[in-house]
XYZ file of N, CA and C in Angstrom:
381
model
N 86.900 112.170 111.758
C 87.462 111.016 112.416
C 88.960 111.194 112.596
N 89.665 110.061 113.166
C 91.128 110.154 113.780
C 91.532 110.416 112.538
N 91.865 109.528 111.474
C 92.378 109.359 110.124
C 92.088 110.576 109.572
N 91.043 111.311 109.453
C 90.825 112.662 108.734
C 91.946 113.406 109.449
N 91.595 113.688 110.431
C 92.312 114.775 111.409
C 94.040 114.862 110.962
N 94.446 113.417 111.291
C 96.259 113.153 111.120
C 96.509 113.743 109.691
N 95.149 113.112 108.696
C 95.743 113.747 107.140
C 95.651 114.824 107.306
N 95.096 115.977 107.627
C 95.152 117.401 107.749
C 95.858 117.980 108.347
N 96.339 117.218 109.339
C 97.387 117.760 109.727
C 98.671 117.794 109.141
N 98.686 116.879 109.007
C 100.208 116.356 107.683
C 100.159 117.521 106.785
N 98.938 117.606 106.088
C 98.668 118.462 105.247
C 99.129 119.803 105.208
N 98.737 120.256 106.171
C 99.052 121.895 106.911
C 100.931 121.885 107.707
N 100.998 120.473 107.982
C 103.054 120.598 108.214
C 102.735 120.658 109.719
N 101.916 120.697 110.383
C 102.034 120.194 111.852
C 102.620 118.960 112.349
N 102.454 118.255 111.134
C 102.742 116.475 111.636
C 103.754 116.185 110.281
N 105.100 116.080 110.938
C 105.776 115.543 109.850
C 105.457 114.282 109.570
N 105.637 113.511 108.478
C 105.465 111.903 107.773
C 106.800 111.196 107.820
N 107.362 112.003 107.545
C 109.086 111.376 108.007
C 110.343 112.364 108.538
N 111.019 111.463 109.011
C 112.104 112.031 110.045
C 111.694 112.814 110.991
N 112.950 112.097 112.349
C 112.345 112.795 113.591
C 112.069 111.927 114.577
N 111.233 112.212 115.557
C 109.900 111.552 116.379
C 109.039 111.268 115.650
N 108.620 112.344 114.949
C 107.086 112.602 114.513
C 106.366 111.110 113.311
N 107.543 110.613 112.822
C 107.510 109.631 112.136
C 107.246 108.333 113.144
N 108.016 108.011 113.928
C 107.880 106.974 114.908
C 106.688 107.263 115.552
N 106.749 108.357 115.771
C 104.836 108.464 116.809
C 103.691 108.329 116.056
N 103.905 108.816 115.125
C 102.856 108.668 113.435
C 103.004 107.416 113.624
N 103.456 106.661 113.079
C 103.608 105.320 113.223
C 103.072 104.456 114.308
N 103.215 104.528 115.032
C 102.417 104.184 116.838
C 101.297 104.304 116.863
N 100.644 105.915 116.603
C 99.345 106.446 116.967
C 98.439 105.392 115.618
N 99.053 105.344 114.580
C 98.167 104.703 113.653
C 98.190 103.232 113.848
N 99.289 102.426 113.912
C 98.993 100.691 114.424
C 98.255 100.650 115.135
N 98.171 101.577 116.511
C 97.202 101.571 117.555
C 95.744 101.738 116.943
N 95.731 102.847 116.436
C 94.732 102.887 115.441
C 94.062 101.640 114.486
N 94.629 101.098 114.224
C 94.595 100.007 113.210
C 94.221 98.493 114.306
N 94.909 98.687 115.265
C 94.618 97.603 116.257
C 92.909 97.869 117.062
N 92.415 99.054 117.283
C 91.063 99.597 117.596
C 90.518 98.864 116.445
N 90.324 99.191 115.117
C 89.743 99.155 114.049
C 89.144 97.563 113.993
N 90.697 96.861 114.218
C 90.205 95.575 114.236
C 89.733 94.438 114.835
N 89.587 95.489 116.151
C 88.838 94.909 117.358
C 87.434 94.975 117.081
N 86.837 96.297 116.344
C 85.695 96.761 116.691
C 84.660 95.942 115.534
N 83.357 95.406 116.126
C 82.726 94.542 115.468
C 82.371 95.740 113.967
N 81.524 95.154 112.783
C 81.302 95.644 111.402
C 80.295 96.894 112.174
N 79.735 98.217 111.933
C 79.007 98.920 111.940
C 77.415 97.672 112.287
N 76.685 98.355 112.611
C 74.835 97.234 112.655
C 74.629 97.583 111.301
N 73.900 96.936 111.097
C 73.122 97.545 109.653
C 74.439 96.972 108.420
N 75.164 96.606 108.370
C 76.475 96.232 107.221
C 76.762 94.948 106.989
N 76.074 94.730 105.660
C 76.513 93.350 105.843
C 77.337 93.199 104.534
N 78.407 92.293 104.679
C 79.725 92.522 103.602
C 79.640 91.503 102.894
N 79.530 92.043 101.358
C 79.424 90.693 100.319
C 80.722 90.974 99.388
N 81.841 90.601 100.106
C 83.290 90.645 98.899
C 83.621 92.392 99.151
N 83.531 92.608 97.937
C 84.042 94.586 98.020
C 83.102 95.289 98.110
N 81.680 94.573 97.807
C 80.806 95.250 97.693
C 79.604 95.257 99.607
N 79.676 96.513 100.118
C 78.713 96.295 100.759
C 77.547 96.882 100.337
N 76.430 96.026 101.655
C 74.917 97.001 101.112
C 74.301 97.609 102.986
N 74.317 98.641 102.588
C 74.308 99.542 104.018
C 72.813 99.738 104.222
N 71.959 99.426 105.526
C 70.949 99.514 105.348
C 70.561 100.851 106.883
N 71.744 101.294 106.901
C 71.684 102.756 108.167
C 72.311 103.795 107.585
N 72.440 104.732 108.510
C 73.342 105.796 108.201
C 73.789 106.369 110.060
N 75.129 106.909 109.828
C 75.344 107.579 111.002
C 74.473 109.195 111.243
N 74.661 109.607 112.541
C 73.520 110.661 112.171
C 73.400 111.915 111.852
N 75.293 111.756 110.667
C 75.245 112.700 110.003
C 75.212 112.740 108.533
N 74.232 111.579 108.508
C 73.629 111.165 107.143
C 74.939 110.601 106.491
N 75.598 109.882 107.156
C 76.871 109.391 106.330
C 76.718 107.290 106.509
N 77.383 107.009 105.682
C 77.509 105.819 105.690
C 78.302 105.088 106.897
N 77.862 104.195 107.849
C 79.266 103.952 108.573
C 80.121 103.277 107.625
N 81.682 103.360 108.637
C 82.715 103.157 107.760
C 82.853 101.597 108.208
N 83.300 100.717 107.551
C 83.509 99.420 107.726
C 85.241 99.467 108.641
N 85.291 98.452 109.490
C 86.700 98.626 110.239
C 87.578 97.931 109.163
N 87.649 96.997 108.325
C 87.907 96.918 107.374
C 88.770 97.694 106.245
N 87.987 98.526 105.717
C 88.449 99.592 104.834
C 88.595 101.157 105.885
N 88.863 100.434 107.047
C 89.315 102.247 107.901
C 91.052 101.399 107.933
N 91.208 99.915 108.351
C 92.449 99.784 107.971
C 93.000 99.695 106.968
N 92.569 99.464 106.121
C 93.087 100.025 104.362
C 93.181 101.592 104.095
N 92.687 102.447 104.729
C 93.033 103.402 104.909
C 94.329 103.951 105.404
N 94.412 103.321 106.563
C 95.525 103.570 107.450
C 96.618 103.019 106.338
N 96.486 101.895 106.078
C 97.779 101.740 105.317
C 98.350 102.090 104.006
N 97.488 102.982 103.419
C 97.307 103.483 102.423
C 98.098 104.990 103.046
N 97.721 105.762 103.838
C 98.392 106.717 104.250
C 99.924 106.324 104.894
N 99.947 105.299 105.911
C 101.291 104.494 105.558
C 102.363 104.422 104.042
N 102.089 104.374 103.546
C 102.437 104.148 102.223
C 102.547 105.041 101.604
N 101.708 106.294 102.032
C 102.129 107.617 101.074
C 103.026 108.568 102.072
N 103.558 108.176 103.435
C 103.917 108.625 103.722
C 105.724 108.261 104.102
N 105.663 107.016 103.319
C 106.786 106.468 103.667
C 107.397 105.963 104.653
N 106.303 105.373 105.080
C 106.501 104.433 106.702
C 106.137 103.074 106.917
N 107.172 102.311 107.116
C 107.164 100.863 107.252
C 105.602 100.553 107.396
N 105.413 99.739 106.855
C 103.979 98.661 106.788
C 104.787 97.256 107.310
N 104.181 97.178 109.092
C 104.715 96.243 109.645
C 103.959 94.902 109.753
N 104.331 94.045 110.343
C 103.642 92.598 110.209
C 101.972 92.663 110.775
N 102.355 93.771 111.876
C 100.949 93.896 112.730
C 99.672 94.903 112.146
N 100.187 95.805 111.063
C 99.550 96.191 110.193
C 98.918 95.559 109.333
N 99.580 94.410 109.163
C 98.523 93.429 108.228
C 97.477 92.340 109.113
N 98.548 92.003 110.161
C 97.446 91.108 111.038
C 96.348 91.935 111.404
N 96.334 92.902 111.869
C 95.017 94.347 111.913
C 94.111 94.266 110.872
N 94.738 94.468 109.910
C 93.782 94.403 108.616
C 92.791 93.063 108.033
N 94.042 92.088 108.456
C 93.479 90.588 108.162
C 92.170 90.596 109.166
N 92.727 90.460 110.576
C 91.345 89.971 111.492
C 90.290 91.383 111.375
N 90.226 92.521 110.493
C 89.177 93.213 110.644
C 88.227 92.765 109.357
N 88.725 92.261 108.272
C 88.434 91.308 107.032
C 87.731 90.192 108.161
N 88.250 89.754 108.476
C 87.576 88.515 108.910
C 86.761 88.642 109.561
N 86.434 89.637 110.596
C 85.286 90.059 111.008
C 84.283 90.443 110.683
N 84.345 90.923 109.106
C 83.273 91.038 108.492
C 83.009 90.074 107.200
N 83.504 88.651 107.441
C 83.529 87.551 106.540
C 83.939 88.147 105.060
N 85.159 88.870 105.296
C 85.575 89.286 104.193
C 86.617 88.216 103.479
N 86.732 86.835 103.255
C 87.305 86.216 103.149
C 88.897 86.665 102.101
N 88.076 86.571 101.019
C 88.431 87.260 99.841
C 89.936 88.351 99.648
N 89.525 89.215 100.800
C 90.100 90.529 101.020
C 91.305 90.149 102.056
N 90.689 89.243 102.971
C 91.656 89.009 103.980
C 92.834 87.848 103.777
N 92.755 87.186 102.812
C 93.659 86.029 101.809
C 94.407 87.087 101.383
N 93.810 87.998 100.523
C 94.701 88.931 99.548
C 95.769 89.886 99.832
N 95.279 89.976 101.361
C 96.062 90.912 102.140
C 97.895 90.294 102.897
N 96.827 88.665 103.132
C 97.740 87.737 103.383
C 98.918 87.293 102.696
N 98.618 87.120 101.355
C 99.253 86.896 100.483
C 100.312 88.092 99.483
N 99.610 89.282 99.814
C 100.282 90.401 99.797
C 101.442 90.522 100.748
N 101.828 90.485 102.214
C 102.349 90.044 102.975
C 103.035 88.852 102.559
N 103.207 87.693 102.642
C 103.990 87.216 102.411
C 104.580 87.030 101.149
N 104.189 87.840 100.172
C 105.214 87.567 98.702
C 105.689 89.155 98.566
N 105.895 89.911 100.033
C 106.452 90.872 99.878
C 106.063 92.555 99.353
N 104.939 92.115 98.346
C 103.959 93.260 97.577
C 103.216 94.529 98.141
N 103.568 93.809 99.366
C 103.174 95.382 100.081
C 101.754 95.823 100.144
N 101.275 95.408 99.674
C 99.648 95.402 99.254
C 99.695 96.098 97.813
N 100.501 96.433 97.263
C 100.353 97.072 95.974
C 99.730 96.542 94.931
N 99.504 95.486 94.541
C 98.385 95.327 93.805
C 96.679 95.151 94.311
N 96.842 95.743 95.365
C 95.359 95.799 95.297
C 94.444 97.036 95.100
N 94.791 98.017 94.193
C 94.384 98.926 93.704
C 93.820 99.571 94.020
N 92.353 100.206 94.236
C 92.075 101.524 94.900
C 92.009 101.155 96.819
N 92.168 99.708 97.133
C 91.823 99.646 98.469
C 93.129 99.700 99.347
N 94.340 100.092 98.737
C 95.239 100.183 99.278
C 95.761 101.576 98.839
């Protein structure tokens, strides 16, 4: 997927994480990213109870689909290790992809992360 690809690249030094362009376009390509994510309805087959889902498909490379949800917790999680602003629209992304999958819970926490500044840092492995 997109998110695999950018980390490997980073990885290998094709894609700097900071300073430059490469930071500002990193930055771009992933909100954009993050704005897809939270457009796109939950996977079929997924239905979301809190942190826990129960998957009743697979994609058809025997993999789980990924929830849009936790593909933007992803994103901002690599945000974050890469030392790049986590902007307002990064969270609104994240919020309405929570909410799309009646993630109530997740999407308060995210909220509230956001406005008391926290960055999402206490929310532990999902950030």
């Amino acid at each position: 997927n997109l998110i695999s690809c950018v980390e490997h690249s980073i990885a290998e030094g094709k894609i700097r994480g900071l300073g430059g362009k490469d930071a500002y376009l990193l930055s771009e390509l992933l909100g954009r990213a993050m704005l897809i994510f939270s457009e796109t309805p939950p996977p079929h087959g997924t239905h979301s109870r809190g942190r826990v889902q129960q998957l009743s498909s697979t994609n058809s490379d025997n993999t789980a689909p990924v929830s849009p949800y936790e593909a933007c917790l992803g994103v901002m999680g690599m945000l974050r290790r890469l030392n790049l602003d986590i902007l307002s629209s990064h969270y609104a992304c994240t919020i309405r992809a929570a909410c799309h999958e009646a993630r109530w819970e997740e999407a308060s926490y995210v909220f509230l992360n956001q406005i008391n500044g926290n960055d999402g840092g206490g929310m532990g492995d999902d950030i």
